[in-house]
Structures are given as structure tokens and as C-alpha cells.
Coordinates of C-alpha atoms and ligand atoms in Angstrom, one line a residue:
M8 CA 0.4 -0.2 -0.1
K9 CA 2.9 2.4 1.1
A10 CA 4.8 1.5 -2.4
L11 CA 1.2 2.3 -4.8
M12 CA 1.4 5.2 -2.8
Q13 CA 4.5 6.8 -3.5
E14 CA 3.4 5.8 -7.3
L15 CA 0.4 8.1 -7.2
R16 CA 3.1 10.8 -4.8
E17 CA 5.7 10.1 -8.2
N18 CA 2.7 10.9 -10.9
A19 CA 0.8 13.5 -9.3
V20 CA 3.6 15.4 -8.5
K21 CA 5.0 14.9 -12.3
S22 CA 1.9 16.2 -13.4
I23 CA 0.7 19.2 -11.3
T24 CA 3.7 20.9 -12.3
G25 CA 3.3 20.5 -15.6
A26 CA -0.6 21.1 -16.7
D27 CA -0.4 24.3 -18.9
S28 CA -4.2 25.3 -17.6
I29 CA -6.4 26.5 -14.7
E30 CA -9.2 23.3 -16.2
A31 CA -5.9 20.5 -16.7
L32 CA -5.0 21.2 -13.4
E33 CA -9.0 21.0 -11.9
A34 CA -8.9 17.9 -13.4
L35 CA -6.0 16.7 -12.2
R36 CA -7.7 16.6 -9.0
V37 CA -10.5 15.1 -9.2
K38 CA -8.3 12.0 -11.1
Y39 CA -6.1 12.0 -7.2
L40 CA -8.0 13.3 -5.1
G41 CA -11.3 13.9 -6.3
K42 CA -14.3 11.2 -4.3
K43 CA -13.7 8.7 -7.4
G44 CA -10.0 9.5 -7.1
E45 CA -6.9 7.8 -7.6
L46 CA -6.1 8.1 -3.7
T47 CA -9.5 7.3 -2.3
A48 CA -9.0 3.9 -4.5
I49 CA -6.2 3.3 -2.2
L50 CA -7.6 4.0 1.0
K51 CA -10.6 1.5 0.9
Q52 CA -7.9 -0.9 0.6
M53 CA -7.4 -0.1 4.7
G54 CA -9.4 -2.6 6.0
K55 CA -7.1 -5.2 4.9
L56 CA -4.9 -4.2 6.6
S57 CA -3.6 -5.0 10.6
A58 CA -5.1 -2.8 13.6
E59 CA -0.8 -1.6 13.8
E60 CA -0.8 -0.3 10.3
R61 CA -4.2 1.6 9.4
P62 CA -3.3 4.4 11.5
V63 CA 0.4 4.5 10.0
M64 CA -0.9 4.2 6.8
G65 CA -4.1 6.7 7.1
Q66 CA -1.4 9.4 8.6
L67 CA 0.5 8.8 5.5
A68 CA -2.8 9.6 3.4
N69 CA -3.1 12.4 5.2
Q70 CA 0.2 14.2 4.4
L71 CA -0.2 13.1 0.6
R72 CA -3.1 14.8 0.8
A73 CA -1.5 17.7 2.1
E74 CA 1.0 17.6 0.1
L75 CA -1.0 17.2 -3.3
E76 CA -3.5 20.1 -2.6
K77 CA -0.7 22.4 -1.6
N78 CA 1.4 21.8 -5.4
I79 CA -2.1 22.3 -7.0
E80 CA -2.6 25.1 -5.0
S81 CA 0.9 26.7 -5.9
A82 CA 0.1 25.4 -9.3
R83 CA -2.8 27.6 -9.7
A84 CA -1.5 31.1 -8.4
R85 CA 1.6 30.0 -11.1
L86 CA -1.1 29.7 -14.0
E87 CA -3.6 32.1 -12.8
A88 CA -0.1 34.4 -12.8
A89 CA 0.9 33.5 -16.2
A90 CA -2.4 33.7 -17.5
L91 CA -2.8 37.5 -16.7
E92 CA 0.5 37.8 -18.0
A93 CA -0.3 37.4 -21.1
K94 CA -3.6 39.2 -21.2
L95 CA -1.4 42.5 -20.4
E96 CA 1.0 41.2 -22.7
L97 CA -1.5 41.0 -25.8
E98 CA -3.6 44.3 -24.5
A99 CA -0.8 46.5 -24.3
V100 CA -0.9 50.3 -25.5
D101 CA 2.1 51.3 -27.4
V102 CA 1.7 55.1 -26.4
T103 CA 4.8 56.1 -28.2
I104 CA 3.3 54.7 -31.8
P105 CA 2.1 58.2 -33.7
G106 CA -1.3 58.6 -33.7
E107 CA -3.7 59.0 -36.9
D108 CA -4.4 61.6 -38.9
I109 CA -8.0 62.7 -38.6
R110 CA -9.0 65.2 -41.6
L111 CA -11.8 67.5 -40.6
G112 CA -14.0 68.6 -43.1
H113 CA -15.8 72.1 -43.9
K114 CA -19.1 73.7 -44.3
H115 CA -20.3 73.5 -48.2
P116 CA -19.9 76.4 -50.2
M117 CA -23.5 76.7 -50.9
Y118 CA -24.0 76.4 -47.1
K119 CA -21.5 78.7 -46.0
A120 CA -22.9 81.4 -48.1
L121 CA -26.3 80.7 -46.6
D122 CA -24.2 81.2 -42.9
E123 CA -23.1 84.7 -44.2
I124 CA -26.8 85.3 -45.7
K125 CA -28.2 84.9 -42.4
D126 CA -25.2 86.6 -40.5
I127 CA -26.5 89.9 -42.5
F128 CA -30.5 89.1 -42.3
V129 CA -30.2 89.0 -38.4
G130 CA -27.7 91.9 -38.1
M131 CA -30.7 93.9 -39.4
G132 CA -33.9 91.8 -37.2
F133 CA -34.6 89.0 -39.0
T134 CA -36.0 85.8 -37.5
V135 CA -34.5 83.3 -38.9
L136 CA -37.3 80.5 -39.8
D137 CA -37.9 76.9 -40.8
G138 CA -40.6 75.7 -42.6
P139 CA -42.0 71.9 -44.2
E140 CA -40.8 70.6 -48.0
V141 CA -44.1 69.0 -48.0
E142 CA -46.4 71.8 -48.0
L143 CA -50.3 72.1 -48.1
A144 CA -50.9 73.5 -51.7
T145 CA -53.4 76.2 -49.9
Y146 CA -50.1 77.3 -48.3
N147 CA -48.1 77.1 -51.1
F148 CA -50.7 78.7 -53.7
D149 CA -54.1 80.1 -53.0
K150 CA -53.3 81.4 -49.4
L151 CA -50.2 83.3 -51.7
N152 CA -53.3 84.3 -54.6
A153 CA -53.1 82.2 -56.7
E154 CA -56.5 80.2 -56.8
E155 CA -57.0 76.9 -59.0
G156 CA -57.0 77.5 -62.5
H157 CA -53.9 80.3 -62.4
P158 CA -50.6 78.8 -64.6
S159 CA -48.4 78.1 -61.8
R160 CA -50.4 75.1 -60.5
D161 CA -50.1 73.3 -64.0
W162 CA -49.3 69.9 -62.5
S163 CA -46.6 69.4 -64.6
D164 CA -44.6 72.1 -63.0
T165 CA -44.5 70.2 -60.0
F166 CA -45.0 67.1 -57.5
Y167 CA -47.9 65.9 -55.9
F168 CA -48.1 63.1 -53.0
D169 CA -52.0 62.3 -53.9
T170 CA -54.6 62.4 -57.4
D171 CA -56.6 65.6 -56.2
S172 CA -53.8 67.8 -55.7
R173 CA -54.0 68.9 -52.4
V174 CA -50.5 67.6 -51.0
M175 CA -46.6 68.6 -52.6
L176 CA -43.4 69.5 -52.1
R177 CA -43.3 73.1 -51.9
S178 CA -41.6 74.4 -55.5
Q179 CA -40.8 77.8 -53.4
T180 CA -40.1 78.9 -49.6
S181 CA -43.1 81.6 -50.4
P182 CA -45.9 79.0 -48.5
M183 CA -43.8 80.9 -45.6
Q184 CA -44.5 83.7 -45.8
V185 CA -48.5 82.4 -45.3
R186 CA -47.1 80.5 -41.8
A187 CA -45.8 83.1 -41.0
M188 CA -48.7 85.4 -41.0
E189 CA -51.1 83.5 -39.4
T190 CA -48.0 82.8 -36.5
M191 CA -47.1 85.9 -35.2
E192 CA -47.4 89.4 -34.3
L193 CA -46.7 91.8 -36.1
P194 CA -45.0 94.0 -36.9
I195 CA -42.6 90.9 -38.6
R196 CA -39.1 90.5 -40.6
I197 CA -38.4 87.3 -41.5
I198 CA -36.6 85.4 -43.7
A199 CA -36.8 81.1 -44.2
P200 CA -34.3 79.2 -46.2
G201 CA -34.8 75.8 -47.6
R202 CA -34.8 73.1 -50.2
V203 CA -37.8 73.9 -52.9
Y204 CA -38.8 71.3 -55.9
R205 CA -39.4 71.4 -60.0
K206 CA -40.1 69.4 -62.4
D207 CA -36.7 71.4 -64.4
E208 CA -34.3 69.3 -66.2
V209 CA -30.5 69.8 -64.8
D210 CA -28.3 72.1 -66.7
A211 CA -25.7 74.7 -65.7
T212 CA -28.3 76.9 -63.5
H213 CA -31.3 74.4 -63.6
S214 CA -32.1 71.8 -61.2
P215 CA -35.6 69.8 -59.9
M216 CA -33.8 70.3 -56.1
F217 CA -32.8 73.5 -55.1
H218 CA -32.5 76.2 -52.5
Q219 CA -34.7 79.8 -52.0
V220 CA -34.3 81.9 -48.6
E221 CA -37.8 83.5 -48.7
G222 CA -37.8 87.2 -46.6
M223 CA -41.1 89.0 -45.4
V224 CA -41.3 92.4 -44.0
I225 CA -44.4 93.5 -42.7
D226 CA -45.4 96.9 -41.0
K227 CA -46.8 100.3 -40.7
G228 CA -46.2 102.4 -43.5
V229 CA -43.6 100.3 -45.4
T230 CA -42.8 100.8 -49.1
M231 CA -40.8 99.7 -51.8
A232 CA -37.7 102.1 -51.1
D233 CA -37.7 99.8 -48.1
L234 CA -36.9 96.9 -50.0
K235 CA -34.6 98.1 -52.6
G236 CA -32.8 99.7 -49.8
T237 CA -32.6 96.7 -48.0
L238 CA -31.7 94.1 -50.7
N239 CA -28.9 96.5 -52.4
A240 CA -27.1 96.5 -48.2
V241 CA -27.4 92.8 -48.2
M242 CA -25.8 92.3 -52.1
E243 CA -23.1 95.2 -51.4
E244 CA -22.5 92.9 -47.6
L245 CA -22.4 89.4 -49.6
F246 CA -20.6 90.8 -52.3
G247 CA -18.0 93.6 -51.4
K248 CA -18.5 97.5 -52.0
G249 CA -19.6 98.9 -55.5
T250 CA -22.1 95.7 -56.2
V251 CA -24.4 96.7 -59.0
T252 CA -27.7 95.6 -58.9
R253 CA -31.0 96.2 -60.8
F254 CA -34.1 95.7 -60.7
R255 CA -36.6 94.7 -64.0
P256 CA -40.4 94.6 -63.4
H257 CA -42.3 91.4 -63.7
H258 CA -45.4 89.7 -61.9
F259 CA -45.9 86.8 -59.0
P260 CA -49.4 86.6 -58.1
F261 CA -49.1 87.7 -55.2
T262 CA -47.0 91.3 -54.6
E263 CA -48.2 93.9 -56.7
P264 CA -45.9 95.6 -58.1
S265 CA -43.5 93.1 -58.7
C266 CA -39.9 92.7 -59.9
E267 CA -36.4 90.6 -60.2
M268 CA -33.6 91.8 -59.1
D269 CA -30.0 91.5 -60.8
V270 CA -26.8 92.1 -59.9
Q271 CA -23.7 92.3 -62.4
C272 CA -21.9 89.3 -63.8
H273 CA -19.4 88.0 -61.4
K274 CA -17.4 86.4 -64.4
C275 CA -17.2 89.4 -66.9
G276 CA -18.5 92.3 -65.3
G277 CA -21.4 92.7 -67.4
K278 CA -19.3 92.7 -71.1
G279 CA -22.0 89.3 -71.3
C280 CA -20.4 85.9 -71.3
P281 CA -21.4 82.2 -71.2
T282 CA -21.9 82.0 -67.2
C283 CA -24.4 84.9 -67.8
K284 CA -25.3 83.7 -71.0
G285 CA -24.1 86.7 -72.7
E286 CA -26.3 89.1 -71.0
G287 CA -24.1 90.6 -68.4
W288 CA -27.0 90.2 -65.4
I289 CA -27.2 87.2 -63.4
E290 CA -31.2 87.1 -62.2
V291 CA -30.7 86.2 -58.1
L292 CA -34.6 87.2 -56.8
G293 CA -38.4 88.1 -56.9
A294 CA -39.3 89.8 -54.5
G295 CA -42.3 92.7 -54.0
M296 CA -44.9 94.6 -52.6
I297 CA -47.1 91.9 -50.4
H298 CA -50.5 92.2 -52.5
P299 CA -53.2 93.6 -50.5
R300 CA -55.5 90.1 -50.8
V301 CA -52.8 88.3 -49.9
L302 CA -52.2 90.3 -46.4
E303 CA -56.1 89.6 -46.0
M304 CA -56.2 86.0 -46.4
S305 CA -54.4 85.5 -43.8
G306 CA -56.2 88.8 -41.4
I307 CA -53.9 91.2 -41.7
D308 CA -55.3 94.5 -42.1
S309 CA -54.3 96.4 -45.3
E310 CA -55.3 98.9 -44.9
E311 CA -52.8 99.3 -41.8
Y312 CA -50.1 97.2 -42.5
T313 CA -48.4 97.3 -46.0
G314 CA -45.4 94.6 -46.5
W315 CA -43.0 93.5 -48.9
A316 CA -41.0 89.8 -49.8
F317 CA -38.6 88.7 -51.5
G318 CA -37.4 84.7 -52.9
M319 CA -33.7 84.1 -53.3
G320 CA -32.0 81.5 -55.6
L321 CA -29.3 80.7 -53.0
E322 CA -27.5 78.6 -55.2
R323 CA -26.9 81.5 -57.0
L324 CA -25.8 83.6 -54.7
A325 CA -23.8 81.0 -53.5
M326 CA -22.6 80.5 -57.1
R327 CA -21.6 84.2 -57.8
R328 CA -20.5 84.9 -53.8
F329 CA -18.0 82.4 -54.9
K330 CA -17.4 82.9 -58.2
I331 CA -18.7 79.5 -59.5
S332 CA -19.4 78.5 -63.0
D333 CA -21.9 75.7 -62.9
L334 CA -25.4 74.7 -60.9
R335 CA -24.1 70.9 -61.2
L336 CA -20.6 71.5 -59.2
I337 CA -22.5 72.6 -56.5
F338 CA -24.4 69.3 -56.3
E339 CA -22.3 66.9 -57.9
N340 CA -19.8 66.2 -55.2
D341 CA -16.9 66.0 -56.0
V342 CA -14.2 67.2 -53.1
R343 CA -11.6 68.2 -55.8
F344 CA -14.1 71.2 -56.0
L345 CA -14.9 70.9 -53.1
E346 CA -11.6 71.6 -51.6
Q347 CA -11.5 74.8 -53.0
F348 CA -13.5 76.9 -50.5
Ligands
DAH1 N1 -41.5 82.4 -55.0 C1 -41.1 83.3 -56.5 C2 -40.7 82.3 -56.7 O1 -39.8 81.3 -56.4 C3 -40.1 83.8 -55.9 C4 -40.5 85.3 -54.8 C5 -40.8 86.5 -55.6 C6 -40.7 84.9 -53.6 C7 -41.9 87.7 -55.0 C8 -41.4 86.5 -53.0 C9 -42.2 87.6 -53.6 O2 -41.4 86.7 -51.5 O3 -42.0 88.7 -52.5 O4 -40.8 82.1 -57.8

């Protein structure tokens, strides 16, 4: 029996020191010291021994168990330390490695132009409004004095969502005039930038989606002179002192009188070139004195109050501001182009 224990001891010590994982070590503990383990198997034979031998063997067996337990414990400590070491090695951060270059982008030139425009108007006491791109035809047309049958409602000009033409992608930012009149206290001074949609083919100056900035002032005693003075001041602020503009008579259903404003072409200085289609001028906005019917439809007394409004094409202003010759460049998002601003 002593020989058996000796053999068990040698095998166990050898395999415990050689164990290469916590799991393997646990398996060895079960194999040698477990309830059905090898040491228990040996002890079951104690019954065959004489009364003198039994306590001696019992003591030896206890010593062996204690020794193996101690071996297992120190093997466990060794394996755990090694595992921690490996983990630390794997997760090590080398703080001396140079960082990755993060390239920051910048604003799109059109939004840069918009920010400048907003700053100019906010400086003059205007409030900036945001409104829906999916709009009711009532706001886009009716309340702007363009009832059913008006040529500007032609279905082919516009994107509708329903067959009875009540909900649409707004074709202009002018519905924001109505929304402002219906919700704001007088006097009103607002601009409302945003996307608008029309059934246009893409070319150097057209796109089915583009941006407008709507503007409106309503107060007592407001005149066309205020309109011209304000818009000229804005253009000088945006494009530099001495910027030349001109106002031409025009027609819009919601203004009377109506006009369009041009700025002199930045490419040719007014001589005529491909950018201005030989005209020397670039049209940038429509404007006019708000039609009394439009004021009345939104509940404003047109005897007491007058107002003016405008709608500018943001892309055209950005093109002039940054000397861009083709509208398509603004939407194509070619970084070689965008990087220049
Ligand atoms: N909404 C017009 C358009 O898209 C532009 C316009 C003209 C806006 C006159 C106005 C205005 O506010 O008074 O062509």
C-alpha cells in the first residue's frame, strides 16, 4: 500500500507541475484527490490492513493529500499569474506610436453662403424660420393668391403626393410667408431658407431640387424704397462694396408691384459671357410689395399694414459669391471642387 501511495505521489507531482491550464489542473485534482479519485481508491483497501498498520497508513495518506493540495495550489497561482501576464501583453498600448491623422471636412460652399446671408439678415433684426418641404397646396398656392386654375399650379410644374393635388413638395419657400402671417405677432421681419422642388431638367443653371431664401417684412408704412434699400445693402454686404444691381418689373401673383433683381455678372463684369448667357447680369431673386389680398387672406388689415417680400435662389447667390460657373458643381459633391472653399 505504501508503494502504491509512493507511485501515486510521483505521478501526481509530475503531472501537476506540468499542467498548462487551470482546466487541466482541475482535472488532475479530480483524478487524484476526488471522491472517485486514485487516493480514495487506495484508502478503500485499508480494511485489509492490520490494526497497527492502519493508523500509520492513514497518517501517510493524510500527508500525501496535504502535499498534493499544496502542489495544486501553487500550480494554480503560477497559471493564474501567467494568464494575467499574457492578457496584459495582448492588451498593451504603445503610447509612443504616432496617432492617426484625422482630416476634418468643412462646410459646403452653398451653406457657407447661407450662413453669411443669415448673419446679414439677423444683424438687421430678422428672425430665421424653418418650414416643411412637404406642403399643402393651399399654402403653396391658394393663400398666395394663386387659386385653382392659375397657370403656376399646372400639375406638370410640380410634384404632388395625391391625385386631388392637395399635398405637394413645395415649389417655392413663399408658403412660409403665410405660415409666418398666421402665427406671428406684427410687425414681422423673417427669412426662411430651405429646399424647393420643380420639374426642371438639370443644366448649368437648373436643378429639380434647389434652395431658396424667403424674406418678408410687414409693418406700418413699409414701402418699395425699403425693399430696394434693404436688398441693395444685403448684396453689398455679401459681394462687396460697389456691387451693381438692377430691378426689373415682373409678375408674381402674391406681390403688386412685382420685380426681379439682377446682380452684374462676376465673370465678365457686365460685358456678357457663357456664365450669364451673354446678358451681363444674373437674376438672383424675385420680390415685390405683398398683394393686399394676401395680407387680408391671412387676417392682416391691408389698410393699416403694408409689406414687402422676396425669394432668392441660394445656389445662384453662392455661385456669384464664390465665382462658380456651373450649378451642377454645387450638387455633384466632387471633393476636388469642394476642397477649394
Ligand atoms: N416664390 C417666387 C419664385 O419662386 C419668388 C418670389 C417672388 C418670392 C416674389 C417672393 C416674392 O417672396 O415677393 O419664383
